[in-house]
Amino acid sequence: MCGQAGAFAIASLDDRPDVAYLDEQAEGRLRSDVAALWRTWDTLRSVALPRDLSIALLKAREWLT
């Protein structure tokens, strides 16, 4: 499933190519090939709830009270 391989962050700077940091079990690593990570990010954003709906959903869960 998309996005379950671990946390990542993509840094975009005006004067340099994008670079990504991947947080893996043993260590973090940098990656310059970020096209696949951008696709993952776009997919996750397309299925995520808006912030207020996410908060409402979490508050409605009995296990959080």
Backbone as a ProteinNet text record, in pm:
[ID]
protein_1_A
[PRIMARY]
MCGQAGAFAIASLDDRPDVAYLDEQAEGRLRSDVAALWRTWDTLRSVALPRDLSIALLKAREWLT
[TERTIARY]
83.5	0	88.5	46.3	122.1	146.4	271.4	306.5	339.1	335	360.7	505.5	591.4	731.9	812.2	751.2	820.7	809.8	853.1	844.2	948.3	913.1	1007.6	974.7	1073.9	1056.1	1128.6	1066.1	1126.9	1159.3	1282.8	1324.5	1337	1272.2	1279.5	1340.5	1448.2	1514	1512.1	1505.2	1496.7	1614.8	1733.3	1852.9	1917.2	1849.1	1905.7	1797.1	1836.9	1738.4	1678.8	1558.7	1494.9	1578.8	1571.8	1638	1541.6	1549.5	1459.2	1538.5	1478.3	1531.9	1434	1483.7	1401.4	1440.3	1342	1365.5	1341.5	1448.1	1438.3	1475.9	1451.5	1473.7	1616.7	1713.1	1852.4	1913.4	1875.8	1933.1	1854.5	1872.6	1813	1907.1	1851.2	1938.1	1881.5	1969.2	1931.1	1917.2	1827.5	1804.4	1780.5	1846.3	1828.4	1722.7	1690.8	1585.8	1452.6	1378.7	1259	1127.1	1131	1008.2	907.4	951.8	860.2	803.2	883.7	835.2	732.7	750.1	649	517.1	523.7	401.2	333.3	413.2	358.3	291.5	357.9	303.1	171.3	168.5	46.5	-67.5	-37.9	-140	-193.9	-106.1	-149.5	-234.4	-193.6	-271.4	-408.9	-418.3	-546.6	-649.5	-604.8	-699	-712.5	-633.9	-638.9	-760	-815	-922.1	-865.4	-947.5	-902.9	-878.1	-799	-756.3	-874.5	-975.9	-1088.5	-1166.1	-1180.1	-1249.3	-1165.7	-1034.5	-945.9	-958.5	-959.6	-972.9	-1107.6	-1214	-1347.8	-1354.3	-1294.8	-1294.9	-1221.2	-1105.3	-1029.1	-1103.4	-1167.7	-1243.1	-1363.4	-1417.3	-1535.1	-1497.7	-1371.3	-1327.1	-1327.1	-1393.1	-1405.5	-1269.5	-1177.3	-1048.2	-961	-999.6	-922	-969.3	-1079.2	-1132.3	-1092.1
-117.1	0	124.2	222.8	346	415.3	450.6	525.9	443.4	312.1	228.6	182.3	230	188.5	268.5	368.9	448.8	596.6	673.4	818.6	871.9	983.6	1050.7	1199.2	1277.4	1421.4	1460.6	1547.6	1596.6	1744.5	1780.5	1920.4	1977.6	2091.1	2160.4	2298	2325.7	2455.4	2518.8	2649.5	2718.8	2691.1	2683.1	2676	2537.8	2435.8	2299.3	2196.8	2079.1	1972.6	1925.3	1871.1	1815.7	1702.1	1685.5	1575.3	1523	1393.4	1332.7	1268.9	1270.1	1198.6	1086.5	963.8	848.1	797.6	778.8	731.9	581.9	505.4	360.2	304.4	174.9	113.8	128.7	96.3	96.4	236.4	317.6	450.9	530.4	659.8	744.2	756.2	790.7	808.3	916.7	976.1	1077.5	1013.5	1070.2	1016.9	1133.2	1129.9	1238.2	1205.7	1079	1039	1042.5	1150.9	1171.5	1155.8	1120.8	1112.4	1015.1	898.7	800.3	851.2	923.4	978	1088.1	1168.9	1269.3	1201.8	1091	1018.4	963.9	911.2	861.5	974.7	1088.1	1204	1248.8	1257.5	1298.4	1200.3	1071.6	970.1	983.4	997.8	1012.8	1138.1	1247.5	1371.4	1357	1278.7	1266.8	1186.1	1101.8	1020.1	1065.8	1162.1	1210	1300.9	1294.2	1385	1524.1	1627.5	1760.3	1762.5	1857	1863	1859.2	1942.2	1947.7	1816.2	1750.1	1621.3	1511.8	1518.5	1422.8	1436.2	1560	1584.5	1533.6	1562.2	1515.9	1363.7	1297.7	1151.6	1094.5	1151.3	1102.3	1126.9	1242	1272.7	1180.9	1130.4	1043	899.8	868	732.5	715	610.7	583.9	558.8	498.6	464.5	585.7	701.7	821.9	894.9	850.8	921.7	853.4
0	0	0	-68.6	-85.4	48.3	73.9	192.6	315.4	305.8	422.1	433.8	348.1	352.9	454.5	516	615.5	586.8	684	672.7	575.2	510.2	423.5	419.2	383	364.2	236.8	159.5	36.4	55	28.8	37.9	-102.3	-124.2	-252.3	-229.6	-299.3	-291.9	-430.3	-435	-564	-655.5	-600	-683.2	-689.6	-636.9	-636.2	-667.6	-713.8	-736.6	-603.3	-609.4	-489.7	-432.5	-301.7	-233.4	-127.7	-100.5	-3.1	110.3	227.6	343.2	374.1	379.4	411.9	549.2	634.2	770.4	772	782.6	781	917.2	940.4	1071.1	1120.6	1040.4	1083.8	1081.7	982.5	969.4	866.8	868.3	766.7	648.4	533.3	416.9	325.5	249.2	152.2	14.6	-65.7	-199.8	-295.2	-408.7	-505.8	-611.3	-629	-723.2	-647.8	-662.9	-580.9	-657.3	-784	-864	-803.2	-761.8	-702.2	-570.1	-494.6	-367.6	-389.8	-493.7	-526.6	-565	-638.7	-674.6	-549	-455.1	-329	-253	-243.2	-173.3	-237	-369.3	-438.8	-415	-413.7	-387.3	-245.5	-148.9	-9.5	9	-50.4	-39.3	-103	-209.7	-280.1	-201.5	-108.9	-31.4	113.5	155.3	293.3	314.9	434.8	471.6	497.3	480.2	521.3	672.4	717.7	858.1	954.8	933.3	1027.9	1031.3	918.2	916.8	982.2	967	1034.7	1186.1	1234.3	1378	1427.9	1354.6	1394	1397	1299.5	1295.1	1416	1448.2	1563.1	1694.3	1707.3	1829.8	1846.4	1736.6	1741.8	1783.1	1785.6	1820.9	1971.3	2016	2159.4	2225.2	2153.6	2211.6	2240	2193.4	2222.8	2347.5	2405.8	2524.1	2651.6
[MASK]
+++++++++++++++++++++++++++++++++++++++++++++++++++++++++++++++++

